[in-house]
Amino acid sequence: MLEGHSNLTLIDGDGKELERVNFTLLVNMEFIHTFEVEAWQEGDLGLRLQLDGQELTPVPISNVQVRVDDGANSQATLLGLSVLSVFIAGIILFIANSRKNNQFSFDEEE
């Protein structure tokens, strides 16, 4: 491989340039870059890479699917834990109050 300046372009399915990275490589040097893409539709995004104006290379990623929102499940779990915590705190207060009352009656018997 020869030394030189190159550019790598990420293009979406509509032909729009999403990101361009310019880099310089020296002999025996590697270049790693991660593209971040936010999907606005389901299915194949048609992403392609282009290096130095050469022919487009498809990006092998699976189809985009709708993300399942686990917010409702986590809220229900949080509500259940809150109710359980209040219930346990009530039992502890009841036991503490009962012991306190038993202690007063023990003192009266002496």
PDB file of N, CA and C in Angstrom:
ATOM      1  N   MET A   1       0.840  -1.176   0.000  1.00  0.00           N
ATOM      2  CA  MET A   1       0.000   0.000   0.000  1.00  0.00           C
ATOM      3  C   MET A   1       0.887   1.240   0.000  1.00  0.00           C
ATOM      4  N   LEU A   2       0.484   2.230  -0.698  1.00  0.00           N
ATOM      5  CA  LEU A   2       1.231   3.479  -0.791  1.00  0.00           C
ATOM      6  C   LEU A   2       0.745   4.477   0.245  1.00  0.00           C
ATOM      7  N   GLU A   3       1.641   5.375   0.624  1.00  0.00           N
ATOM      8  CA  GLU A   3       1.256   6.451   1.525  1.00  0.00           C
ATOM      9  C   GLU A   3       0.342   7.403   0.782  1.00  0.00           C
ATOM     10  N   GLY A   4      -0.523   8.077   1.553  1.00  0.00           N
ATOM     11  CA  GLY A   4      -1.336   9.078   0.887  1.00  0.00           C
ATOM     12  C   GLY A   4      -2.535   9.518   1.693  1.00  0.00           C
ATOM     13  N   HIS A   5      -3.206  10.483   1.118  1.00  0.00           N
ATOM     14  CA  HIS A   5      -4.397  11.071   1.715  1.00  0.00           C
ATOM     15  C   HIS A   5      -5.617  10.453   1.048  1.00  0.00           C
ATOM     16  N   SER A   6      -6.611  10.048   1.845  1.00  0.00           N
ATOM     17  CA  SER A   6      -7.824   9.440   1.303  1.00  0.00           C
ATOM     18  C   SER A   6      -9.036  10.004   2.010  1.00  0.00           C
ATOM     19  N   ASN A   7     -10.201   9.754   1.418  1.00  0.00           N
ATOM     20  CA  ASN A   7     -11.442  10.099   2.102  1.00  0.00           C
ATOM     21  C   ASN A   7     -12.426   8.951   1.964  1.00  0.00           C
ATOM     22  N   LEU A   8     -13.191   8.757   3.012  1.00  0.00           N
ATOM     23  CA  LEU A   8     -14.187   7.697   3.094  1.00  0.00           C
ATOM     24  C   LEU A   8     -15.530   8.366   3.333  1.00  0.00           C
ATOM     25  N   THR A   9     -16.518   8.028   2.505  1.00  0.00           N
ATOM     26  CA  THR A   9     -17.819   8.673   2.576  1.00  0.00           C
ATOM     27  C   THR A   9     -18.901   7.639   2.843  1.00  0.00           C
ATOM     28  N   LEU A  10     -19.810   7.952   3.773  1.00  0.00           N
ATOM     29  CA  LEU A  10     -20.980   7.119   4.040  1.00  0.00           C
ATOM     30  C   LEU A  10     -22.176   7.766   3.361  1.00  0.00           C
ATOM     31  N   ILE A  11     -22.868   6.978   2.524  1.00  0.00           N
ATOM     32  CA  ILE A  11     -23.996   7.482   1.737  1.00  0.00           C
ATOM     33  C   ILE A  11     -25.223   6.642   2.068  1.00  0.00           C
ATOM     34  N   ASP A  12     -26.391   7.300   2.238  1.00  0.00           N
ATOM     35  CA  ASP A  12     -27.607   6.547   2.544  1.00  0.00           C
ATOM     36  C   ASP A  12     -28.287   6.068   1.267  1.00  0.00           C
ATOM     37  N   GLY A  13     -29.432   5.394   1.425  1.00  0.00           N
ATOM     38  CA  GLY A  13     -30.150   4.817   0.296  1.00  0.00           C
ATOM     39  C   GLY A  13     -30.686   5.844  -0.684  1.00  0.00           C
ATOM     40  N   ASP A  14     -30.835   7.092  -0.259  1.00  0.00           N
ATOM     41  CA  ASP A  14     -31.324   8.157  -1.140  1.00  0.00           C
ATOM     42  C   ASP A  14     -30.192   8.886  -1.851  1.00  0.00           C
ATOM     43  N   GLY A  15     -28.958   8.458  -1.629  1.00  0.00           N
ATOM     44  CA  GLY A  15     -27.812   9.096  -2.262  1.00  0.00           C
ATOM     45  C   GLY A  15     -27.279  10.291  -1.495  1.00  0.00           C
ATOM     46  N   LYS A  16     -27.798  10.529  -0.304  1.00  0.00           N
ATOM     47  CA  LYS A  16     -27.369  11.664   0.510  1.00  0.00           C
ATOM     48  C   LYS A  16     -26.101  11.295   1.283  1.00  0.00           C
ATOM     49  N   GLU A  17     -25.134  12.185   1.266  1.00  0.00           N
ATOM     50  CA  GLU A  17     -23.889  11.976   2.003  1.00  0.00           C
ATOM     51  C   GLU A  17     -24.149  12.214   3.485  1.00  0.00           C
ATOM     52  N   LEU A  18     -23.958  11.170   4.290  1.00  0.00           N
ATOM     53  CA  LEU A  18     -24.194  11.284   5.728  1.00  0.00           C
ATOM     54  C   LEU A  18     -22.958  11.756   6.481  1.00  0.00           C
ATOM     55  N   GLU A  19     -21.802  11.243   6.074  1.00  0.00           N
ATOM     56  CA  GLU A  19     -20.563  11.621   6.758  1.00  0.00           C
ATOM     57  C   GLU A  19     -19.377  11.368   5.838  1.00  0.00           C
ATOM     58  N   ARG A  20     -18.388  12.257   5.935  1.00  0.00           N
ATOM     59  CA  ARG A  20     -17.157  12.107   5.155  1.00  0.00           C
ATOM     60  C   ARG A  20     -15.980  12.212   6.117  1.00  0.00           C
ATOM     61  N   VAL A  21     -15.038  11.279   5.980  1.00  0.00           N
ATOM     62  CA  VAL A  21     -13.853  11.254   6.835  1.00  0.00           C
ATOM     63  C   VAL A  21     -12.625  11.356   5.946  1.00  0.00           C
ATOM     64  N   ASN A  22     -11.789  12.329   6.220  1.00  0.00           N
ATOM     65  CA  ASN A  22     -10.516  12.473   5.510  1.00  0.00           C
ATOM     66  C   ASN A  22      -9.406  11.970   6.427  1.00  0.00           C
ATOM     67  N   PHE A  23      -8.489  11.193   5.868  1.00  0.00           N
ATOM     68  CA  PHE A  23      -7.412  10.631   6.676  1.00  0.00           C
ATOM     69  C   PHE A  23      -6.164  10.451   5.832  1.00  0.00           C
ATOM     70  N   THR A  24      -5.024  10.351   6.507  1.00  0.00           N
ATOM     71  CA  THR A  24      -3.743  10.122   5.853  1.00  0.00           C
ATOM     72  C   THR A  24      -3.160   8.827   6.394  1.00  0.00           C
ATOM     73  N   LEU A  25      -2.752   7.958   5.487  1.00  0.00           N
ATOM     74  CA  LEU A  25      -2.140   6.688   5.868  1.00  0.00           C
ATOM     75  C   LEU A  25      -0.669   6.688   5.503  1.00  0.00           C
ATOM     76  N   LEU A  26       0.135   6.185   6.418  1.00  0.00           N
ATOM     77  CA  LEU A  26       1.546   5.971   6.142  1.00  0.00           C
ATOM     78  C   LEU A  26       1.736   4.493   5.829  1.00  0.00           C
ATOM     79  N   VAL A  27       2.917   4.092   5.430  1.00  0.00           N
ATOM     80  CA  VAL A  27       3.191   2.696   5.085  1.00  0.00           C
ATOM     81  C   VAL A  27       2.922   1.803   6.305  1.00  0.00           C
ATOM     82  N   ASN A  28       2.227   0.683   6.089  1.00  0.00           N
ATOM     83  CA  ASN A  28       1.881  -0.304   7.120  1.00  0.00           C
ATOM     84  C   ASN A  28       1.050   0.281   8.262  1.00  0.00           C
ATOM     85  N   MET A  29       0.261   1.276   7.981  1.00  0.00           N
ATOM     86  CA  MET A  29      -0.591   1.905   8.985  1.00  0.00           C
ATOM     87  C   MET A  29      -2.038   1.502   8.730  1.00  0.00           C
ATOM     88  N   GLU A  30      -2.814   1.349   9.801  1.00  0.00           N
ATOM     89  CA  GLU A  30      -4.233   1.032   9.687  1.00  0.00           C
ATOM     90  C   GLU A  30      -5.055   2.233  10.116  1.00  0.00           C
ATOM     91  N   PHE A  31      -6.281   2.312   9.603  1.00  0.00           N
ATOM     92  CA  PHE A  31      -7.204   3.374   9.984  1.00  0.00           C
ATOM     93  C   PHE A  31      -8.547   2.733  10.303  1.00  0.00           C
ATOM     94  N   ILE A  32      -9.063   3.019  11.487  1.00  0.00           N
ATOM     95  CA  ILE A  32     -10.366   2.492  11.893  1.00  0.00           C
ATOM     96  C   ILE A  32     -11.260   3.675  12.241  1.00  0.00           C
ATOM     97  N   HIS A  33     -12.464   3.665  11.688  1.00  0.00           N
ATOM     98  CA  HIS A  33     -13.441   4.717  11.984  1.00  0.00           C
ATOM     99  C   HIS A  33     -14.808   4.070  12.161  1.00  0.00           C
ATOM    100  N   THR A  34     -15.559   4.535  13.136  1.00  0.00           N
ATOM    101  CA  THR A  34     -16.909   4.029  13.379  1.00  0.00           C
ATOM    102  C   THR A  34     -17.916   5.103  13.006  1.00  0.00           C
ATOM    103  N   PHE A  35     -18.821   4.760  12.111  1.00  0.00           N
ATOM    104  CA  PHE A  35     -19.904   5.663  11.739  1.00  0.00           C
ATOM    105  C   PHE A  35     -21.083   5.404  12.666  1.00  0.00           C
ATOM    106  N   GLU A  36     -21.733   6.462  13.126  1.00  0.00           N
ATOM    107  CA  GLU A  36     -22.947   6.326  13.926  1.00  0.00           C
ATOM    108  C   GLU A  36     -24.107   6.869  13.108  1.00  0.00           C
ATOM    109  N   VAL A  37     -25.149   6.026  12.969  1.00  0.00           N
ATOM    110  CA  VAL A  37     -26.301   6.400  12.156  1.00  0.00           C
ATOM    111  C   VAL A  37     -27.558   6.225  12.987  1.00  0.00           C
ATOM    112  N   GLU A  38     -28.424   7.231  12.979  1.00  0.00           N
ATOM    113  CA  GLU A  38     -29.710   7.131  13.652  1.00  0.00           C
ATOM    114  C   GLU A  38     -30.758   6.822  12.599  1.00  0.00           C
ATOM    115  N   ALA A  39     -31.430   5.689  12.759  1.00  0.00           N
ATOM    116  CA  ALA A  39     -32.415   5.246  11.768  1.00  0.00           C
ATOM    117  C   ALA A  39     -33.758   5.926  12.014  1.00  0.00           C
ATOM    118  N   TRP A  40     -34.366   6.422  10.927  1.00  0.00           N
ATOM    119  CA  TRP A  40     -35.674   7.072  11.004  1.00  0.00           C
ATOM    120  C   TRP A  40     -36.760   6.255  10.319  1.00  0.00           C
ATOM    121  N   GLN A  41     -36.389   5.086   9.828  1.00  0.00           N
ATOM    122  CA  GLN A  41     -37.352   4.227   9.139  1.00  0.00           C
ATOM    123  C   GLN A  41     -36.981   2.774   9.375  1.00  0.00           C
ATOM    124  N   GLU A  42     -37.942   1.878   9.132  1.00  0.00           N
ATOM    125  CA  GLU A  42     -37.691   0.447   9.262  1.00  0.00           C
ATOM    126  C   GLU A  42     -37.129  -0.091   7.958  1.00  0.00           C
ATOM    127  N   GLY A  43     -36.515  -1.265   8.043  1.00  0.00           N
ATOM    128  CA  GLY A  43     -36.044  -1.948   6.842  1.00  0.00           C
ATOM    129  C   GLY A  43     -34.596  -1.651   6.520  1.00  0.00           C
ATOM    130  N   ASP A  44     -34.242  -1.884   5.268  1.00  0.00           N
ATOM    131  CA  ASP A  44     -32.876  -1.682   4.789  1.00  0.00           C
ATOM    132  C   ASP A  44     -32.632  -0.198   4.569  1.00  0.00           C
ATOM    133  N   LEU A  45     -31.599   0.332   5.190  1.00  0.00           N
ATOM    134  CA  LEU A  45     -31.285   1.759   5.042  1.00  0.00           C
ATOM    135  C   LEU A  45     -30.506   2.040   3.768  1.00  0.00           C
ATOM    136  N   GLY A  46     -30.004   1.005   3.131  1.00  0.00           N
ATOM    137  CA  GLY A  46     -29.267   1.182   1.882  1.00  0.00           C
ATOM    138  C   GLY A  46     -27.962   1.934   2.054  1.00  0.00           C
ATOM    139  N   LEU A  47     -27.301   1.746   3.180  1.00  0.00           N
ATOM    140  CA  LEU A  47     -26.041   2.449   3.430  1.00  0.00           C
ATOM    141  C   LEU A  47     -24.938   1.890   2.544  1.00  0.00           C
ATOM    142  N   ARG A  48     -24.111   2.812   2.024  1.00  0.00           N
ATOM    143  CA  ARG A  48     -22.993   2.423   1.166  1.00  0.00           C
ATOM    144  C   ARG A  48     -21.780   3.264   1.517  1.00  0.00           C
ATOM    145  N   LEU A  49     -20.607   2.680   1.302  1.00  0.00           N
ATOM    146  CA  LEU A  49     -19.340   3.373   1.523  1.00  0.00           C
ATOM    147  C   LEU A  49     -18.673   3.651   0.193  1.00  0.00           C
ATOM    148  N   GLN A  50     -18.002   4.787   0.130  1.00  0.00           N
ATOM    149  CA  GLN A  50     -17.251   5.145  -1.071  1.00  0.00           C
ATOM    150  C   GLN A  50     -15.866   5.608  -0.639  1.00  0.00           C
ATOM    151  N   LEU A  51     -14.835   4.980  -1.192  1.00  0.00           N
ATOM    152  CA  LEU A  51     -13.452   5.317  -0.877  1.00  0.00           C
ATOM    153  C   LEU A  51     -12.834   6.031  -2.066  1.00  0.00           C
ATOM    154  N   ASP A  52     -12.424   7.263  -1.859  1.00  0.00           N
ATOM    155  CA  ASP A  52     -11.746   8.068  -2.885  1.00  0.00           C
ATOM    156  C   ASP A  52     -12.499   8.118  -4.214  1.00  0.00           C
ATOM    157  N   GLY A  53     -13.809   8.247  -4.160  1.00  0.00           N
ATOM    158  CA  GLY A  53     -14.590   8.392  -5.384  1.00  0.00           C
ATOM    159  C   GLY A  53     -14.752   7.120  -6.195  1.00  0.00           C
ATOM    160  N   GLN A  54     -14.333   5.987  -5.660  1.00  0.00           N
ATOM    161  CA  GLN A  54     -14.485   4.719  -6.377  1.00  0.00           C
ATOM    162  C   GLN A  54     -15.940   4.269  -6.325  1.00  0.00           C
ATOM    163  N   GLU A  55     -16.208   3.061  -6.829  1.00  0.00           N
ATOM    164  CA  GLU A  55     -17.592   2.588  -6.860  1.00  0.00           C
ATOM    165  C   GLU A  55     -18.096   2.323  -5.446  1.00  0.00           C
ATOM    166  N   LEU A  56     -19.412   2.447  -5.264  1.00  0.00           N
ATOM    167  CA  LEU A  56     -20.038   2.310  -3.953  1.00  0.00           C
ATOM    168  C   LEU A  56     -20.026   0.859  -3.483  1.00  0.00           C
ATOM    169  N   THR A  57     -19.749   0.672  -2.200  1.00  0.00           N
ATOM    170  CA  THR A  57     -19.731  -0.653  -1.584  1.00  0.00           C
ATOM    171  C   THR A  57     -20.844  -0.713  -0.548  1.00  0.00           C
ATOM    172  N   PRO A  58     -21.778  -1.681  -0.653  1.00  0.00           N
ATOM    173  CA  PRO A  58     -22.867  -1.764   0.332  1.00  0.00           C
ATOM    174  C   PRO A  58     -22.347  -2.126   1.722  1.00  0.00           C
ATOM    175  N   VAL A  59     -22.996  -1.561   2.732  1.00  0.00           N
ATOM    176  CA  VAL A  59     -22.642  -1.845   4.123  1.00  0.00           C
ATOM    177  C   VAL A  59     -23.504  -3.018   4.586  1.00  0.00           C
ATOM    178  N   PRO A  60     -22.880  -4.130   4.988  1.00  0.00           N
ATOM    179  CA  PRO A  60     -23.645  -5.325   5.362  1.00  0.00           C
ATOM    180  C   PRO A  60     -24.191  -5.262   6.790  1.00  0.00           C
ATOM    181  N   ILE A  61     -25.341  -4.596   6.948  1.00  0.00           N
ATOM    182  CA  ILE A  61     -26.012  -4.589   8.248  1.00  0.00           C
ATOM    183  C   ILE A  61     -27.407  -5.148   8.060  1.00  0.00           C
ATOM    184  N   SER A  62     -27.975  -5.671   9.143  1.00  0.00           N
ATOM    185  CA  SER A  62     -29.319  -6.235   9.049  1.00  0.00           C
ATOM    186  C   SER A  62     -30.354  -5.116   8.986  1.00  0.00           C
ATOM    187  N   ASN A  63     -31.576  -5.490   8.672  1.00  0.00           N
ATOM    188  CA  ASN A  63     -32.659  -4.516   8.580  1.00  0.00           C
ATOM    189  C   ASN A  63     -32.929  -3.869   9.936  1.00  0.00           C
ATOM    190  N   VAL A  64     -33.318  -2.616   9.889  1.00  0.00           N
ATOM    191  CA  VAL A  64     -33.645  -1.875  11.097  1.00  0.00           C
ATOM    192  C   VAL A  64     -35.061  -2.244  11.514  1.00  0.00           C
ATOM    193  N   GLN A  65     -35.244  -2.519  12.797  1.00  0.00           N
ATOM    194  CA  GLN A  65     -36.566  -2.859  13.318  1.00  0.00           C
ATOM    195  C   GLN A  65     -36.961  -1.841  14.372  1.00  0.00           C
ATOM    196  N   VAL A  66     -38.260  -1.764  14.624  1.00  0.00           N
ATOM    197  CA  VAL A  66     -38.762  -0.853  15.639  1.00  0.00           C
ATOM    198  C   VAL A  66     -38.296  -1.335  17.002  1.00  0.00           C
ATOM    199  N   ARG A  67     -37.789  -0.418  17.772  1.00  0.00           N
ATOM    200  CA  ARG A  67     -37.297  -0.754  19.109  1.00  0.00           C
ATOM    201  C   ARG A  67     -38.481  -0.921  20.050  1.00  0.00           C
ATOM    202  N   VAL A  68     -38.474  -2.015  20.791  1.00  0.00           N
ATOM    203  CA  VAL A  68     -39.531  -2.271  21.762  1.00  0.00           C
ATOM    204  C   VAL A  68     -39.222  -1.462  23.008  1.00  0.00           C
ATOM    205  N   ASP A  69     -40.190  -0.663  23.422  1.00  0.00           N
ATOM    206  CA  ASP A  69     -39.992   0.183  24.596  1.00  0.00           C
ATOM    207  C   ASP A  69     -40.311  -0.611  25.848  1.00  0.00           C
ATOM    208  N   ASP A  70     -39.311  -0.832  26.670  1.00  0.00           N
ATOM    209  CA  ASP A  70     -39.494  -1.559  27.920  1.00  0.00           C
ATOM    210  C   ASP A  70     -39.841  -0.614  29.062  1.00  0.00           C
ATOM    211  N   GLY A  71     -40.160   0.628  28.740  1.00  0.00           N
ATOM    212  CA  GLY A  71     -40.472   1.612  29.771  1.00  0.00           C
ATOM    213  C   GLY A  71     -41.682   1.232  30.594  1.00  0.00           C
ATOM    214  N   ALA A  72     -42.728   0.684  29.959  1.00  0.00           N
ATOM    215  CA  ALA A  72     -43.934   0.297  30.686  1.00  0.00           C
ATOM    216  C   ALA A  72     -43.628  -0.841  31.650  1.00  0.00           C
ATOM    217  N   ASN A  73     -42.835  -1.813  31.215  1.00  0.00           N
ATOM    218  CA  ASN A  73     -42.469  -2.930  32.089  1.00  0.00           C
ATOM    219  C   ASN A  73     -41.659  -2.450  33.280  1.00  0.00           C
ATOM    220  N   SER A  74     -40.696  -1.575  33.041  1.00  0.00           N
ATOM    221  CA  SER A  74     -39.854  -1.105  34.138  1.00  0.00           C
ATOM    222  C   SER A  74     -40.652  -0.238  35.107  1.00  0.00           C
ATOM    223  N   GLN A  75     -41.625   0.520  34.604  1.00  0.00           N
ATOM    224  CA  GLN A  75     -42.454   1.335  35.489  1.00  0.00           C
ATOM    225  C   GLN A  75     -43.341   0.458  36.361  1.00  0.00           C
ATOM    226  N   ALA A  76     -43.893  -0.622  35.785  1.00  0.00           N
ATOM    227  CA  ALA A  76     -44.721  -1.537  36.561  1.00  0.00           C
ATOM    228  C   ALA A  76     -43.885  -2.231  37.630  1.00  0.00           C
ATOM    229  N   THR A  77     -42.674  -2.623  37.282  1.00  0.00           N
ATOM    230  CA  THR A  77     -41.781  -3.262  38.252  1.00  0.00           C
ATOM    231  C   THR A  77     -41.431  -2.292  39.373  1.00  0.00           C
ATOM    232  N   LEU A  78     -41.134  -1.052  39.011  1.00  0.00           N
ATOM    233  CA  LEU A  78     -40.795  -0.039  40.011  1.00  0.00           C
ATOM    234  C   LEU A  78     -41.972   0.226  40.938  1.00  0.00           C
ATOM    235  N   LEU A  79     -43.181   0.277  40.401  1.00  0.00           N
ATOM    236  CA  LEU A  79     -44.368   0.489  41.218  1.00  0.00           C
ATOM    237  C   LEU A  79     -44.563  -0.682  42.182  1.00  0.00           C
ATOM    238  N   GLY A  80     -44.378  -1.903  41.691  1.00  0.00           N
ATOM    239  CA  GLY A  80     -44.506  -3.085  42.539  1.00  0.00           C
ATOM    240  C   GLY A  80     -43.493  -3.083  43.672  1.00  0.00           C
ATOM    241  N   LEU A  81     -42.254  -2.724  43.357  1.00  0.00           N
ATOM    242  CA  LEU A  81     -41.219  -2.656  44.398  1.00  0.00           C
ATOM    243  C   LEU A  81     -41.518  -1.563  45.416  1.00  0.00           C
ATOM    244  N   SER A  82     -42.079  -0.454  44.966  1.00  0.00           N
ATOM    245  CA  SER A  82     -42.433   0.634  45.881  1.00  0.00           C
ATOM    246  C   SER A  82     -43.519   0.193  46.851  1.00  0.00           C
ATOM    247  N   VAL A  83     -44.552  -0.472  46.332  1.00  0.00           N
ATOM    248  CA  VAL A  83     -45.638  -0.960  47.188  1.00  0.00           C
ATOM    249  C   VAL A  83     -45.098  -1.980  48.186  1.00  0.00           C
ATOM    250  N   LEU A  84     -44.246  -2.880  47.722  1.00  0.00           N
ATOM    251  CA  LEU A  84     -43.653  -3.885  48.606  1.00  0.00           C
ATOM    252  C   LEU A  84     -42.814  -3.226  49.700  1.00  0.00           C
ATOM    253  N   SER A  85     -42.052  -2.195  49.358  1.00  0.00           N
ATOM    254  CA  SER A  85     -41.224  -1.484  50.339  1.00  0.00           C
ATOM    255  C   SER A  85     -42.086  -0.819  51.404  1.00  0.00           C
ATOM    256  N   VAL A  86     -43.180  -0.184  50.988  1.00  0.00           N
ATOM    257  CA  VAL A  86     -44.079   0.465  51.946  1.00  0.00           C
ATOM    258  C   VAL A  86     -44.715  -0.585  52.857  1.00  0.00           C
ATOM    259  N   PHE A  87     -45.108  -1.713  52.289  1.00  0.00           N
ATOM    260  CA  PHE A  87     -45.710  -2.796  53.070  1.00  0.00           C
ATOM    261  C   PHE A  87     -44.731  -3.326  54.117  1.00  0.00           C
ATOM    262  N   ILE A  88     -43.495  -3.573  53.724  1.00  0.00           N
ATOM    263  CA  ILE A  88     -42.479  -4.074  54.654  1.00  0.00           C
ATOM    264  C   ILE A  88     -42.181  -3.038  55.737  1.00  0.00           C
ATOM    265  N   ALA A  89     -42.110  -1.761  55.359  1.00  0.00           N
ATOM    266  CA  ALA A  89     -41.872  -0.705  56.345  1.00  0.00           C
ATOM    267  C   ALA A  89     -43.020  -0.652  57.353  1.00  0.00           C
ATOM    268  N   GLY A  90     -44.252  -0.839  56.890  1.00  0.00           N
ATOM    269  CA  GLY A  90     -45.409  -0.862  57.791  1.00  0.00           C
ATOM    270  C   GLY A  90     -45.334  -2.012  58.772  1.00  0.00           C
ATOM    271  N   ILE A  91     -44.948  -3.188  58.300  1.00  0.00           N
ATOM    272  CA  ILE A  91     -44.815  -4.349  59.188  1.00  0.00           C
ATOM    273  C   ILE A  91     -43.736  -4.098  60.242  1.00  0.00           C
ATOM    274  N   ILE A  92     -42.609  -3.536  59.825  1.00  0.00           N
ATOM    275  CA  ILE A  92     -41.524  -3.244  60.769  1.00  0.00           C
ATOM    276  C   ILE A  92     -41.981  -2.234  61.823  1.00  0.00           C
ATOM    277  N   LEU A  93     -42.720  -1.198  61.409  1.00  0.00           N
ATOM    278  CA  LEU A  93     -43.234  -0.219  62.376  1.00  0.00           C
ATOM    279  C   LEU A  93     -44.219  -0.866  63.343  1.00  0.00           C
ATOM    280  N   PHE A  94     -45.070  -1.747  62.829  1.00  0.00           N
ATOM    281  CA  PHE A  94     -46.033  -2.448  63.681  1.00  0.00           C
ATOM    282  C   PHE A  94     -45.317  -3.305  64.724  1.00  0.00           C
ATOM    283  N   ILE A  95     -44.300  -4.047  64.294  1.00  0.00           N
ATOM    284  CA  ILE A  95     -43.540  -4.896  65.219  1.00  0.00           C
ATOM    285  C   ILE A  95     -42.819  -4.043  66.258  1.00  0.00           C
ATOM    286  N   ALA A  96     -42.207  -2.941  65.822  1.00  0.00           N
ATOM    287  CA  ALA A  96     -41.496  -2.063  66.758  1.00  0.00           C
ATOM    288  C   ALA A  96     -42.463  -1.457  67.770  1.00  0.00           C
ATOM    289  N   ASN A  97     -43.645  -1.065  67.321  1.00  0.00           N
ATOM    290  CA  ASN A  97     -44.646  -0.484  68.212  1.00  0.00           C
ATOM    291  C   ASN A  97     -45.150  -1.535  69.195  1.00  0.00           C
ATOM    292  N   SER A  98     -45.350  -2.757  68.742  1.00  0.00           N
ATOM    293  CA  SER A  98     -45.806  -3.842  69.624  1.00  0.00           C
ATOM    294  C   SER A  98     -44.768  -4.124  70.698  1.00  0.00           C
ATOM    295  N   ARG A  99     -43.519  -4.168  70.350  1.00  0.00           N
ATOM    296  CA  ARG A  99     -42.459  -4.415  71.334  1.00  0.00           C
ATOM    297  C   ARG A  99     -42.386  -3.278  72.353  1.00  0.00           C
ATOM    298  N   LYS A 100     -42.597  -2.055  71.866  1.00  0.00           N
ATOM    299  CA  LYS A 100     -42.560  -0.900  72.765  1.00  0.00           C
ATOM    300  C   LYS A 100     -43.697  -1.005  73.775  1.00  0.00           C
ATOM    301  N   ASN A 101     -44.891  -1.381  73.312  1.00  0.00           N
ATOM    302  CA  ASN A 101     -46.036  -1.536  74.213  1.00  0.00           C
ATOM    303  C   ASN A 101     -45.806  -2.682  75.186  1.00  0.00           C
ATOM    304  N   ASN A 102     -45.206  -3.776  74.741  1.00  0.00           N
ATOM    305  CA  ASN A 102     -44.906  -4.901  75.625  1.00  0.00           C
ATOM    306  C   ASN A 102     -43.887  -4.506  76.687  1.00  0.00           C
ATOM    307  N   GLN A 103     -42.957  -3.650  76.344  1.00  0.00           N
ATOM    308  CA  GLN A 103     -41.941  -3.206  77.287  1.00  0.00           C
ATOM    309  C   GLN A 103     -42.581  -2.370  78.391  1.00  0.00           C
ATOM    310  N   PHE A 104     -43.556  -1.506  78.033  1.00  0.00           N
ATOM    311  CA  PHE A 104     -44.242  -0.692  79.037  1.00  0.00           C
ATOM    312  C   PHE A 104     -45.054  -1.567  79.983  1.00  0.00           C
ATOM    313  N   SER A 105     -45.722  -2.563  79.453  1.00  0.00           N
ATOM    314  CA  SER A 105     -46.523  -3.431  80.324  1.00  0.00           C
ATOM    315  C   SER A 105     -45.619  -4.280  81.215  1.00  0.00           C
ATOM    316  N   PHE A 106     -44.438  -4.662  80.767  1.00  0.00           N
ATOM    317  CA  PHE A 106     -43.489  -5.417  81.588  1.00  0.00           C
ATOM    318  C   PHE A 106     -43.003  -4.560  82.753  1.00  0.00           C
ATOM    319  N   ASP A 107     -42.745  -3.268  82.490  1.00  0.00           N
ATOM    320  CA  ASP A 107     -42.296  -2.363  83.545  1.00  0.00           C
ATOM    321  C   ASP A 107     -43.385  -2.174  84.597  1.00  0.00           C
ATOM    322  N   GLU A 108     -44.653  -2.166  84.213  1.00  0.00           N
ATOM    323  CA  GLU A 108     -45.757  -1.959  85.137  1.00  0.00           C
ATOM    324  C   GLU A 108     -45.929  -3.154  86.059  1.00  0.00           C
ATOM    325  N   GLU A 109     -45.602  -4.372  85.593  1.00  0.00           N
ATOM    326  CA  GLU A 109     -45.771  -5.565  86.399  1.00  0.00           C
ATOM    327  C   GLU A 109     -44.753  -5.639  87.523  1.00  0.00           C
ATOM    328  N   GLU A 110     -43.599  -5.059  87.379  1.00  0.00           N
ATOM    329  CA  GLU A 110     -42.565  -5.119  88.412  1.00  0.00           C
ATOM    330  C   GLU A 110     -42.934  -4.250  89.523  1.00  0.00           C
TER     331      GLU A 110
END
